[in-house]
Amino acid sequence: MAVSVGTAGASRHDFVGADAMDEKALRGLVARVKAGRMSRRAFVRKMVGLGLTAPLAWQMLAHSGVARAATAPDYKPTKRGGGGALKVLWWQAPTLLNPHFAVGTKDQEAARIFYEPMAAWDPEGNLVPVLAAELPDLEKGTLARDGKSVTWKIKPDVKWHDGAPLTADDLVFTWEYATDPKTAAVTVGTYKGTTVEKVDALTVKVHFENPTPFWANPFVGQRGNIIPKHLFADYKGDKSRDAPANLKPVGTGPYRFVSFTPGDLVRGELNPDYHVPNQPYFDTIEMKGGGDAVSAARAVLQTGEYDYAWNMQVEDEILKRLEASGKGRVHIAPGGDIEHLQLNTTDPWTEVDGERASIKTKHPLLSDPAVREALAQLVDRESVQKFIYGRTGVASGDFLNNPPRYKSKSPKAEFNIEKANAVLDAAGWKRGADGIRAKDDKRLKFVFQTSINAPRQKTQAVIKQACQKAGIEIELKSVTAAVFFSSDVANTDTYTKFYCDLQMYNTTMPWPDPQPFMDQFVSWEVADKTNKWQGRNVTRWTSDECDKAYRDAMVELDPVKRAAHFIRMNDLVCAAHNVVPIVNRPKVQGIGNSLRCMVTSWDNDLSHLASWYRET
Amino acid sequence: MGRYLLRRLLIAIPSLVGISMVLFAVLALAPGDPFGDLALSPDIPPEVRETLRIKFGLDDPLPIRYLRWFVAMLHGDWGFSFASRIDVSRLILERVPTTLLVIGSSQVLALLIALPVGVFAAARPYSLFDQIASAFAFIGFSLPTFFTGLLFILLFSIELHWLPFVYRTDIGGTGWEWYWAHIRQAIMPVAVLGLFQGAAWTRYVRSAVLDVIRLDFVTTARAKGLPERVVIIRHVVRNALIPVVTLVALQMPAVFGGAIITEQIFRVPGIGSLLISSILANDTPVVMAVTFVFACLVILFNLLADLIYGWLDPRITYR
């Protein structure tokens, strides 16, 4: 099985067969580890040797009931406090502090200073317990074998900032609060299809309607923050906006609330009763918001006025120049976000039943696989990385890149103008007098749209130039980001309407599990008039095989087989060339030289705030 | 005078209602949805957006929404921010002190530069001082504030390390240390705005004074043997100030409105940055409140300017 993950490529149909063959041997190895005849580390090393990634091997052990040591961030201070002030800079200012109302990451991050979930994600996409006494585990029976329930044990003696103890009632209440439609919480989707039951004072059981392989979503990570029942109980539902605690958070986090100016500043002070010994290190925290990304980078990397800057959406060349001042460094946290080119499967220029790009139509040019293949070969992603994104965009031919356990190993279309020309010649697209190819009076001319953003316009130009050499004419169009990414039903320039031949943007992958990410290629998510273009499938590309792989993954509890389904989806999508991945964009942060912090792209930047410290 | 004031105030009411209608309509027609961001998140079902829209009354017909806003405004209720989920009045009041401090001092700085420089330059037209002042004035108002702002940051923060470029409202310390920290961080934004405004005003003051200084009554005053200082201050400046007063008075509402770009560059949490972030977030109640208060102030200061004319020039009477 491990081998098939490693080399699965040309013959995808062998996959299941290979699976079964190697599975026996693998189960044997796992059994040896269980019996203590093989160390966990040796097992992982062996798996890595077979082409499997370390996190996947760990997950296999975890799934087989072999407990793993939780990743503990390296933390040196030997006492709580004494670290002075921690100053962090967010170039988008937080506007509210209730994690269940937090629309953007800026608000989630500000709330995360004070609130905590049961567990958080580490940089490799593994779970780390926060308020949980331990992670749910198959062997201990806290993770149901049928995937329909998970039991969370709360760490004993955790106190809210006002001194009240954290109990199972708070978790049950958090679930009630978020799922009450009248509360209008943005976390309602996280708890969809779940019921939470109190087992004892420090244990809750989350029941899922369907077998749920991605059980680590409710009470976990950025949307899993737990709020105190005693302060929010009177403000559930309609009255949710009147809760005083919306502006004066009382959580369990490492820092207690001091003051908040919406759109400007959040301040906190050390929580003397924090549930982890010797943490936190800093006496106060200050989160300043507003301004722009470049000057935020300056304040950390060049003048050292601040310790940490979030989301450095700045050209790498500028970052390198600022880094040269020696006051701070740029940290790159690998993630799953992918900047990609989409080729419309439908006809964006003909109106059918009151909408263009209707799923009932076919694109007159792009429905020819040869054209799509040629376009895929005309994207010079290496140059895009080298000259445009630098460290902030890694060239990738895969749509699904991270965590590494989900990365496909099969080869993808490479940049090659000669090949593209050959493919088009073979398909009968002949160059006209103007050098543009045509077939049956149809000229190869496309309109290519994206949002206004310097790196995107440069990438557009790179693609246009290559296309010209292959006899394809490209007309570039750029739309203000506020319009392009809006969900305005009346506007025809939004990316979900896709009234255009080609478009390019970045899709974010907020969770280390691909299920809420790969839904962009299933037939029931196609964006159209009936769902007000809110469907997740924007390319409108569908395939029965892909649908099946997704459906299988939704109920597959074996993490390895599940990963295989997602990898297969990725390969199907990439082989159809309706999506051409360009660069995988990691999270980029600016960190002051003395600050030591663990930052992950699978959770909020501040998800491991308690363990941040300063090296002196 | 009293009747004049009353009449002007009564005329202001329909204009304000008209302004509010136009503002409301424009904001309602503008594209964008305060909860549009929710649509980008895969795990937030569309129903959440629907619920929020209904909760904040966004799906009601425009006239009803306007009436609701109008009635609330009459009660002194400025509305409820979609983005922060708190009262708009609180958001604005939190930012008034910083705005008044930074923008107010920049206007004072501008006046302190424009008046003496303009008058002195006009008193000796085409002298060396006048030439230099004119040159600097041209440079001053030709350079946009976003440029001078960045230039200042590069020079004073990055190269010289003299001044911080992130404006903080939570400065600790007491006494002199506290004042000094506040002054230090305000120097750059105040200078950027003040020099720009001052340069423009210098030109106006100069030409206004030039218009007056050649008039017969000035010659008469000089012929009476009055000292030059008295001639300039009592006879020339007082008469020349009328157009300048209009300019300055009309500029005053801007003190409230803040300076959007400069506030953004230096991260000054003023009303300008509140306005721009609210516009970007489609937070209509905040945009509406800020722009409407701004409109009220424009009308008020127009009236004030008219009243000051009468004090400066008794020939102007009110009927």
GROMACS .gro file of N, CA, C and O in nm, chain A residues 167-211:
model
  180
  167THR      N    1  -1.617   2.326   3.246
  167THR     CA    2  -1.677   2.193   3.258
  167THR      C    3  -1.742   2.152   3.126
  167THR      O    4  -1.747   2.230   3.031
  168ALA      N    5  -1.793   2.030   3.126
  168ALA     CA    6  -1.858   1.976   3.007
  168ALA      C    7  -1.978   2.063   2.968
  168ALA      O    8  -2.014   2.071   2.850
  169ASP      N    9  -2.040   2.129   3.069
  169ASP     CA   10  -2.155   2.215   3.039
  169ASP      C   11  -2.118   2.326   2.942
  169ASP      O   12  -2.198   2.366   2.857
  170ASP      N   13  -1.996   2.378   2.953
  170ASP     CA   14  -1.953   2.486   2.864
  170ASP      C   15  -1.944   2.435   2.720
  170ASP      O   16  -1.978   2.507   2.626
  171LEU      N   17  -1.897   2.311   2.704
  171LEU     CA   18  -1.886   2.257   2.568
  171LEU      C   19  -2.025   2.233   2.509
  171LEU      O   20  -2.049   2.267   2.394
  172VAL      N   21  -2.112   2.176   2.591
  172VAL     CA   22  -2.247   2.151   2.542
  172VAL      C   23  -2.313   2.284   2.507
  172VAL      O   24  -2.376   2.299   2.402
  173PHE      N   25  -2.290   2.385   2.592
  173PHE     CA   26  -2.349   2.515   2.565
  173PHE      C   27  -2.291   2.577   2.437
  173PHE      O   28  -2.363   2.634   2.356
  174THR      N   29  -2.160   2.566   2.419
  174THR     CA   30  -2.097   2.621   2.298
  174THR      C   31  -2.164   2.563   2.174
  174THR      O   32  -2.193   2.635   2.078
  175TRP      N   33  -2.190   2.433   2.180
  175TRP     CA   34  -2.255   2.367   2.066
  175TRP      C   35  -2.398   2.422   2.047
  175TRP      O   36  -2.438   2.455   1.936
  176GLU      N   37  -2.471   2.436   2.159
  176GLU     CA   38  -2.609   2.489   2.151
  176GLU      C   39  -2.607   2.631   2.094
  176GLU      O   40  -2.688   2.668   2.010
  177TYR      N   41  -2.513   2.710   2.144
  177TYR     CA   42  -2.503   2.851   2.104
  177TYR      C   43  -2.475   2.861   1.954
  177TYR      O   44  -2.542   2.935   1.882
  178ALA      N   45  -2.378   2.783   1.908
  178ALA     CA   46  -2.337   2.795   1.768
  178ALA      C   47  -2.444   2.740   1.674
  178ALA      O   48  -2.462   2.791   1.563
  179THR      N   49  -2.515   2.637   1.718
  179THR     CA   50  -2.610   2.576   1.625
  179THR      C   51  -2.746   2.644   1.625
  179THR      O   52  -2.827   2.616   1.538
  180ASP      N   53  -2.772   2.731   1.723
  180ASP     CA   54  -2.899   2.803   1.723
  180ASP      C   55  -2.901   2.897   1.603
  180ASP      O   56  -2.820   2.990   1.598
  181PRO      N   57  -2.989   2.874   1.507
  181PRO     CA   58  -2.984   2.959   1.386
  181PRO      C   59  -3.005   3.106   1.419
  181PRO      O   60  -2.955   3.194   1.348
  182LYS      N   61  -3.075   3.135   1.528
  182LYS     CA   62  -3.101   3.275   1.562
  182LYS      C   63  -2.977   3.346   1.613
  182LYS      O   64  -2.969   3.468   1.610
  183THR      N   65  -2.881   3.270   1.663
  183THR     CA   66  -2.756   3.333   1.707
  183THR      C   67  -2.682   3.388   1.585
  183THR      O   68  -2.608   3.485   1.595
  184ALA      N   69  -2.706   3.326   1.469
  184ALA     CA   70  -2.636   3.362   1.346
  184ALA      C   71  -2.486   3.355   1.364
  184ALA      O   72  -2.413   3.446   1.329
  185ALA      N   73  -2.439   3.246   1.422
  185ALA     CA   74  -2.295   3.227   1.440
  185ALA      C   75  -2.234   3.175   1.312
  185ALA      O   76  -2.296   3.095   1.242
  186VAL      N   77  -2.111   3.219   1.283
  186VAL     CA   78  -2.045   3.172   1.161
  186VAL      C   79  -1.993   3.030   1.180
  186VAL      O   80  -1.950   2.966   1.085
  187THR      N   81  -1.998   2.982   1.303
  187THR     CA   82  -1.947   2.848   1.332
  187THR      C   83  -2.054   2.742   1.315
  187THR      O   84  -2.028   2.625   1.341
  188VAL      N   85  -2.173   2.782   1.274
  188VAL     CA   86  -2.283   2.686   1.266
  188VAL      C   87  -2.248   2.568   1.175
  188VAL      O   88  -2.282   2.453   1.202
  189GLY      N   89  -2.173   2.596   1.068
  189GLY     CA   90  -2.136   2.489   0.974
  189GLY      C   91  -2.045   2.385   1.038
  189GLY      O   92  -2.049   2.267   1.004
  190THR      N   93  -1.961   2.430   1.132
  190THR     CA   94  -1.868   2.340   1.199
  190THR      C   95  -1.943   2.234   1.279
  190THR      O   96  -1.897   2.122   1.295
  191TYR      N   97  -2.058   2.272   1.333
  191TYR     CA   98  -2.132   2.180   1.420
  191TYR      C   99  -2.252   2.117   1.348
  191TYR      O  100  -2.336   2.056   1.410
  192LYS      N  101  -2.258   2.140   1.217
  192LYS     CA  102  -2.369   2.086   1.140
  192LYS      C  103  -2.371   1.934   1.147
  192LYS      O  104  -2.268   1.869   1.132
  193GLY      N  105  -2.488   1.876   1.170
  193GLY     CA  106  -2.500   1.730   1.173
  193GLY      C  107  -2.439   1.667   1.295
  193GLY      O  108  -2.407   1.549   1.294
  194THR      N  109  -2.419   1.746   1.402
  194THR     CA  110  -2.364   1.688   1.523
  194THR      C  111  -2.461   1.711   1.639
  194THR      O  112  -2.540   1.805   1.638
  195THR      N  113  -2.452   1.623   1.738
  195THR     CA  114  -2.518   1.650   1.866
  195THR      C  115  -2.413   1.627   1.973
  195THR      O  116  -2.328   1.538   1.959
  196VAL      N  117  -2.416   1.709   2.076
  196VAL     CA  118  -2.315   1.698   2.180
  196VAL      C  119  -2.384   1.656   2.309
  196VAL      O  120  -2.486   1.714   2.348
  197GLU      N  121  -2.328   1.556   2.372
  197GLU     CA  122  -2.390   1.498   2.491
  197GLU      C  123  -2.291   1.504   2.605
  197GLU      O  124  -2.172   1.476   2.588
  198LYS      N  125  -2.341   1.541   2.722
  198LYS     CA  126  -2.254   1.545   2.840
  198LYS      C  127  -2.246   1.406   2.899
  198LYS      O  128  -2.348   1.344   2.927
  199VAL      N  129  -2.125   1.355   2.919
  199VAL     CA  130  -2.109   1.222   2.977
  199VAL      C  131  -2.088   1.235   3.127
  199VAL      O  132  -2.160   1.178   3.207
  200ASP      N  133  -1.989   1.314   3.167
  200ASP     CA  134  -1.976   1.350   3.308
  200ASP      C  135  -1.922   1.493   3.313
  200ASP      O  136  -1.913   1.559   3.210
  201ALA      N  137  -1.886   1.538   3.432
  201ALA     CA  138  -1.850   1.680   3.447
  201ALA      C  139  -1.736   1.722   3.354
  201ALA      O  140  -1.726   1.839   3.319
  202LEU      N  141  -1.650   1.627   3.315
  202LEU     CA  142  -1.535   1.664   3.234
  202LEU      C  143  -1.527   1.585   3.103
  202LEU      O  144  -1.422   1.574   3.043
  203THR      N  145  -1.640   1.528   3.061
  203THR     CA  146  -1.638   1.449   2.938
  203THR      C  147  -1.761   1.482   2.854
  203THR      O  148  -1.872   1.489   2.906
  204VAL      N  149  -1.739   1.501   2.724
  204VAL     CA  150  -1.853   1.516   2.634
  204VAL      C  151  -1.835   1.419   2.519
  204VAL      O  152  -1.723   1.379   2.486
  205LYS      N  153  -1.949   1.384   2.458
  205LYS     CA  154  -1.944   1.295   2.344
  205LYS      C  155  -2.010   1.367   2.227
  205LYS      O  156  -2.123   1.416   2.241
  206VAL      N  157  -1.940   1.375   2.117
  206VAL     CA  158  -1.995   1.438   1.997
  206VAL      C  159  -2.045   1.328   1.905
  206VAL      O  160  -1.969   1.238   1.868
  207HIS      N  161  -2.175   1.331   1.875
  207HIS     CA  162  -2.232   1.230   1.785
  207HIS      C  163  -2.244   1.291   1.646
  207HIS      O  164  -2.289   1.404   1.631
  208PHE      N  165  -2.209   1.212   1.545
  208PHE     CA  166  -2.223   1.257   1.407
  208PHE      C  167  -2.338   1.182   1.342
  208PHE      O  168  -2.356   1.062   1.367
  209GLU      N  169  -2.410   1.251   1.255
  209GLU     CA  170  -2.520   1.186   1.184
  209GLU      C  171  -2.467   1.073   1.096
  209GLU      O  172  -2.525   0.966   1.087
  210ASN      N  173  -2.356   1.104   1.026
  210ASN     CA  174  -2.298   1.006   0.935
  210ASN      C  175  -2.157   0.973   0.983
  210ASN      O  176  -2.099   1.051   1.058
  211PRO      N  177  -2.104   0.860   0.937
  211PRO     CA  178  -1.964   0.831   0.970
  211PRO      C  179  -1.877   0.950   0.926
  211PRO      O  180  -1.887   0.996   0.813
   0.00000   0.00000   0.00000
